[in-house]
Amino acid sequence: MASDAVTLIMNDHRIMEQLFERLRSRHGDRQLLLDECAARLTAHSHAEEQKVYPVLAGLDAHAREEVRTSADEHHEAERLLHDLQRISPQGPSFDDRLEDFIATVARHVEHEEDELLPLLREALSEERLAQVGAAFEEVRIAELAVAGIRV
């Protein structure tokens, strides 16, 4: 399994997209799926903000601005998710709020994959990318374990 930071982050993005499709399909327990989204989003965001973003911010002023934008996107997605968690998945506004949340995360993923991750891959050696990936994964796994998710 690849363990560089870029690959691990992109793998997380694909897992979230799969969860979104399951939520949209209305199959299964939507509340449990939403809880898993919350756990994964929190773990991913915290791991990035603690272990990846500081490395990026140290590159240059442009990277620092991109990191600030990405952190703001994390906070907006978390806010929308918390709003979504407060309503019933069977409620009349759930699907519209779900789509707002998914669109916000999709914009963040696009920004990260188009701007931040290429900067990271370009600036760091393979060895350093693996070190950052290991640090990212350590935080992510610990946070998921708190939520009862084993990886």
PDB file of C-alpha atoms in Angstrom:
ATOM      1  CA  MET A   1       0.000   0.000   0.000  1.00  0.00           C
ATOM      2  CA  ALA A   2       1.337   3.404  -0.945  1.00  0.00           C
ATOM      3  CA  SER A   3       1.946   5.499   2.114  1.00  0.00           C
ATOM      4  CA  ASP A   4       2.980   8.871   0.765  1.00  0.00           C
ATOM      5  CA  ALA A   5       0.954  11.843   1.967  1.00  0.00           C
ATOM      6  CA  VAL A   6      -0.558  12.649  -1.432  1.00  0.00           C
ATOM      7  CA  THR A   7      -1.807   9.103  -2.022  1.00  0.00           C
ATOM      8  CA  LEU A   8      -3.222   8.760   1.499  1.00  0.00           C
ATOM      9  CA  ILE A   9      -5.098  12.060   1.235  1.00  0.00           C
ATOM     10  CA  MET A  10      -6.510  11.163  -2.168  1.00  0.00           C
ATOM     11  CA  ASN A  11      -7.560   7.731  -0.858  1.00  0.00           C
ATOM     12  CA  ASP A  12      -9.513   9.489   1.907  1.00  0.00           C
ATOM     13  CA  HIS A  13     -11.197  11.684  -0.690  1.00  0.00           C
ATOM     14  CA  ARG A  14     -12.355   8.619  -2.634  1.00  0.00           C
ATOM     15  CA  ILE A  15     -13.723   6.995   0.568  1.00  0.00           C
ATOM     16  CA  MET A  16     -15.776  10.128   1.292  1.00  0.00           C
ATOM     17  CA  GLU A  17     -17.123  10.137  -2.267  1.00  0.00           C
ATOM     18  CA  GLN A  18     -18.245   6.521  -1.794  1.00  0.00           C
ATOM     19  CA  LEU A  19     -19.984   7.447   1.449  1.00  0.00           C
ATOM     20  CA  PHE A  20     -21.732  10.321  -0.312  1.00  0.00           C
ATOM     21  CA  GLU A  21     -23.040   7.968  -2.988  1.00  0.00           C
ATOM     22  CA  ARG A  22     -24.355   5.603  -0.317  1.00  0.00           C
ATOM     23  CA  LEU A  23     -26.061   8.522   1.450  1.00  0.00           C
ATOM     24  CA  ARG A  24     -27.615   9.695  -1.808  1.00  0.00           C
ATOM     25  CA  SER A  25     -28.864   6.194  -2.637  1.00  0.00           C
ATOM     26  CA  ARG A  26     -30.999   6.126   0.532  1.00  0.00           C
ATOM     27  CA  HIS A  27     -29.989   2.501   1.120  1.00  0.00           C
ATOM     28  CA  GLY A  28     -28.837   1.527   4.566  1.00  0.00           C
ATOM     29  CA  ASP A  29     -28.937   3.537   7.738  1.00  0.00           C
ATOM     30  CA  ARG A  30     -28.371   7.135   6.666  1.00  0.00           C
ATOM     31  CA  GLN A  31     -27.708   8.263  10.225  1.00  0.00           C
ATOM     32  CA  LEU A  32     -24.921   5.706  10.607  1.00  0.00           C
ATOM     33  CA  LEU A  33     -23.478   6.748   7.246  1.00  0.00           C
ATOM     34  CA  LEU A  34     -23.606  10.380   8.326  1.00  0.00           C
ATOM     35  CA  ASP A  35     -21.854   9.494  11.583  1.00  0.00           C
ATOM     36  CA  GLU A  36     -19.128   7.737   9.602  1.00  0.00           C
ATOM     37  CA  CYS A  37     -18.791  10.796   7.349  1.00  0.00           C
ATOM     38  CA  ALA A  38     -18.377  12.952  10.433  1.00  0.00           C
ATOM     39  CA  ALA A  39     -15.718  10.690  11.934  1.00  0.00           C
ATOM     40  CA  ARG A  40     -13.786  10.441   8.686  1.00  0.00           C
ATOM     41  CA  LEU A  41     -14.025  14.151   7.898  1.00  0.00           C
ATOM     42  CA  THR A  42     -12.843  15.095  11.380  1.00  0.00           C
ATOM     43  CA  ALA A  43      -9.963  12.616  11.344  1.00  0.00           C
ATOM     44  CA  HIS A  44      -8.882  13.669   7.859  1.00  0.00           C
ATOM     45  CA  SER A  45      -9.111  17.395   8.577  1.00  0.00           C
ATOM     46  CA  HIS A  46      -7.245  17.173  11.865  1.00  0.00           C
ATOM     47  CA  ALA A  47      -4.506  15.011  10.358  1.00  0.00           C
ATOM     48  CA  GLU A  48      -4.042  17.416   7.468  1.00  0.00           C
ATOM     49  CA  GLU A  49      -4.090  20.507   9.652  1.00  0.00           C
ATOM     50  CA  GLN A  50      -1.614  19.026  12.141  1.00  0.00           C
ATOM     51  CA  LYS A  51       0.810  17.178   9.871  1.00  0.00           C
ATOM     52  CA  VAL A  52       0.442  18.248   6.220  1.00  0.00           C
ATOM     53  CA  TYR A  53      -0.553  21.900   6.199  1.00  0.00           C
ATOM     54  CA  PRO A  54       2.402  23.070   8.332  1.00  0.00           C
ATOM     55  CA  VAL A  55       4.774  21.467   5.810  1.00  0.00           C
ATOM     56  CA  LEU A  56       2.981  23.199   2.936  1.00  0.00           C
ATOM     57  CA  ALA A  57       2.816  26.538   4.736  1.00  0.00           C
ATOM     58  CA  GLY A  58       6.579  26.442   5.099  1.00  0.00           C
ATOM     59  CA  LEU A  59       7.110  26.393   1.340  1.00  0.00           C
ATOM     60  CA  ASP A  60       6.227  29.969   0.357  1.00  0.00           C
ATOM     61  CA  ALA A  61       3.590  32.716   0.586  1.00  0.00           C
ATOM     62  CA  HIS A  62       1.425  31.188  -2.154  1.00  0.00           C
ATOM     63  CA  ALA A  63       1.351  27.830  -0.366  1.00  0.00           C
ATOM     64  CA  ARG A  64       0.525  29.555   2.943  1.00  0.00           C
ATOM     65  CA  GLU A  65      -2.498  31.225   1.302  1.00  0.00           C
ATOM     66  CA  GLU A  66      -3.635  27.915  -0.199  1.00  0.00           C
ATOM     67  CA  VAL A  67      -3.347  26.284   3.239  1.00  0.00           C
ATOM     68  CA  ARG A  68      -5.477  29.034   4.800  1.00  0.00           C
ATOM     69  CA  THR A  69      -8.100  28.544   2.102  1.00  0.00           C
ATOM     70  CA  SER A  70      -8.132  24.783   2.644  1.00  0.00           C
ATOM     71  CA  ALA A  71      -8.432  25.112   6.413  1.00  0.00           C
ATOM     72  CA  ASP A  72     -11.375  27.485   5.926  1.00  0.00           C
ATOM     73  CA  GLU A  73     -12.963  24.919   3.604  1.00  0.00           C
ATOM     74  CA  HIS A  74     -12.555  22.250   6.290  1.00  0.00           C
ATOM     75  CA  HIS A  75     -14.311  24.443   8.832  1.00  0.00           C
ATOM     76  CA  GLU A  76     -17.172  25.230   6.438  1.00  0.00           C
ATOM     77  CA  ALA A  77     -17.659  21.533   5.641  1.00  0.00           C
ATOM     78  CA  GLU A  78     -17.650  20.670   9.353  1.00  0.00           C
ATOM     79  CA  ARG A  79     -20.219  23.400  10.056  1.00  0.00           C
ATOM     80  CA  LEU A  80     -22.524  22.102   7.309  1.00  0.00           C
ATOM     81  CA  LEU A  81     -22.084  18.549   8.534  1.00  0.00           C
ATOM     82  CA  HIS A  82     -23.004  19.514  12.106  1.00  0.00           C
ATOM     83  CA  ASP A  83     -26.113  21.283  10.786  1.00  0.00           C
ATOM     84  CA  LEU A  84     -26.998  18.154   8.821  1.00  0.00           C
ATOM     85  CA  GLN A  85     -26.518  15.911  11.847  1.00  0.00           C
ATOM     86  CA  ARG A  86     -29.090  17.917  13.788  1.00  0.00           C
ATOM     87  CA  ILE A  87     -31.947  17.019  11.448  1.00  0.00           C
ATOM     88  CA  SER A  88     -33.585  13.717  10.680  1.00  0.00           C
ATOM     89  CA  PRO A  89     -32.449  11.877   7.544  1.00  0.00           C
ATOM     90  CA  GLN A  90     -36.147  11.446   6.822  1.00  0.00           C
ATOM     91  CA  GLY A  91     -36.845  15.171   7.208  1.00  0.00           C
ATOM     92  CA  PRO A  92     -37.907  17.362   4.298  1.00  0.00           C
ATOM     93  CA  SER A  93     -34.730  19.451   4.215  1.00  0.00           C
ATOM     94  CA  PHE A  94     -32.203  16.637   4.677  1.00  0.00           C
ATOM     95  CA  ASP A  95     -31.512  15.954   1.006  1.00  0.00           C
ATOM     96  CA  ASP A  96     -31.001  19.637   0.153  1.00  0.00           C
ATOM     97  CA  ARG A  97     -28.630  20.110   3.087  1.00  0.00           C
ATOM     98  CA  LEU A  98     -26.833  16.892   2.191  1.00  0.00           C
ATOM     99  CA  GLU A  99     -26.240  18.226  -1.318  1.00  0.00           C
ATOM    100  CA  ASP A 100     -24.894  21.516   0.102  1.00  0.00           C
ATOM    101  CA  PHE A 101     -22.484  19.577   2.297  1.00  0.00           C
ATOM    102  CA  ILE A 102     -21.383  17.292  -0.554  1.00  0.00           C
ATOM    103  CA  ALA A 103     -20.851  20.260  -2.889  1.00  0.00           C
ATOM    104  CA  THR A 104     -18.721  22.019  -0.264  1.00  0.00           C
ATOM    105  CA  VAL A 105     -16.564  18.931   0.250  1.00  0.00           C
ATOM    106  CA  ALA A 106     -16.301  18.422  -3.527  1.00  0.00           C
ATOM    107  CA  ARG A 107     -15.019  21.991  -3.989  1.00  0.00           C
ATOM    108  CA  HIS A 108     -12.473  21.420  -1.238  1.00  0.00           C
ATOM    109  CA  VAL A 109     -11.317  18.124  -2.767  1.00  0.00           C
ATOM    110  CA  GLU A 110     -10.956  19.780  -6.166  1.00  0.00           C
ATOM    111  CA  HIS A 111      -8.977  22.668  -4.658  1.00  0.00           C
ATOM    112  CA  GLU A 112      -6.727  20.321  -2.743  1.00  0.00           C
ATOM    113  CA  GLU A 113      -6.116  17.954  -5.638  1.00  0.00           C
ATOM    114  CA  ASP A 114      -5.580  20.780  -8.166  1.00  0.00           C
ATOM    115  CA  GLU A 115      -3.539  23.165  -5.994  1.00  0.00           C
ATOM    116  CA  LEU A 116      -2.184  21.810  -2.709  1.00  0.00           C
ATOM    117  CA  LEU A 117      -1.273  18.225  -3.473  1.00  0.00           C
ATOM    118  CA  PRO A 118       0.713  19.088  -6.624  1.00  0.00           C
ATOM    119  CA  LEU A 119       2.650  21.668  -4.575  1.00  0.00           C
ATOM    120  CA  LEU A 120       3.386  19.024  -1.964  1.00  0.00           C
ATOM    121  CA  ARG A 121       4.457  16.409  -4.498  1.00  0.00           C
ATOM    122  CA  GLU A 122       6.665  18.904  -6.337  1.00  0.00           C
ATOM    123  CA  ALA A 123       8.359  20.285  -3.224  1.00  0.00           C
ATOM    124  CA  LEU A 124       9.095  17.110  -1.253  1.00  0.00           C
ATOM    125  CA  SER A 125      11.267  14.113  -1.921  1.00  0.00           C
ATOM    126  CA  GLU A 126       9.649  10.690  -1.988  1.00  0.00           C
ATOM    127  CA  GLU A 127      11.202   9.989   1.392  1.00  0.00           C
ATOM    128  CA  ARG A 128       9.809  13.184   2.912  1.00  0.00           C
ATOM    129  CA  LEU A 129       6.379  12.518   1.357  1.00  0.00           C
ATOM    130  CA  ALA A 130       6.431   9.111   3.042  1.00  0.00           C
ATOM    131  CA  GLN A 131       7.374  10.681   6.391  1.00  0.00           C
ATOM    132  CA  VAL A 132       4.548  13.224   6.142  1.00  0.00           C
ATOM    133  CA  GLY A 133       2.215  10.421   5.061  1.00  0.00           C
ATOM    134  CA  ALA A 134       3.126   8.341   8.106  1.00  0.00           C
ATOM    135  CA  ALA A 135       2.511  11.300  10.423  1.00  0.00           C
ATOM    136  CA  PHE A 136      -0.821  12.043   8.686  1.00  0.00           C
ATOM    137  CA  GLU A 137      -1.875   8.401   8.952  1.00  0.00           C
ATOM    138  CA  GLU A 138      -0.938   8.166  12.626  1.00  0.00           C
ATOM    139  CA  VAL A 139      -3.211  11.083  13.552  1.00  0.00           C
ATOM    140  CA  ARG A 140      -6.002   9.919  11.222  1.00  0.00           C
ATOM    141  CA  ILE A 141      -6.019   6.364  12.584  1.00  0.00           C
ATOM    142  CA  ALA A 142      -5.979   7.556  16.201  1.00  0.00           C
ATOM    143  CA  GLU A 143      -8.922   9.881  15.570  1.00  0.00           C
ATOM    144  CA  LEU A 144     -10.888   7.190  13.744  1.00  0.00           C
ATOM    145  CA  ALA A 145     -10.262   4.776  16.642  1.00  0.00           C
ATOM    146  CA  VAL A 146     -11.830   7.276  19.044  1.00  0.00           C
ATOM    147  CA  ALA A 147     -14.926   7.164  16.826  1.00  0.00           C
ATOM    148  CA  GLY A 148     -14.904   3.366  16.856  1.00  0.00           C
ATOM    149  CA  ILE A 149     -13.659   2.969  13.278  1.00  0.00           C
ATOM    150  CA  ARG A 150     -10.793   0.517  12.828  1.00  0.00           C
ATOM    151  CA  VAL A 151      -8.675   0.665   9.696  1.00  0.00           C
TER     152      VAL A 151
END
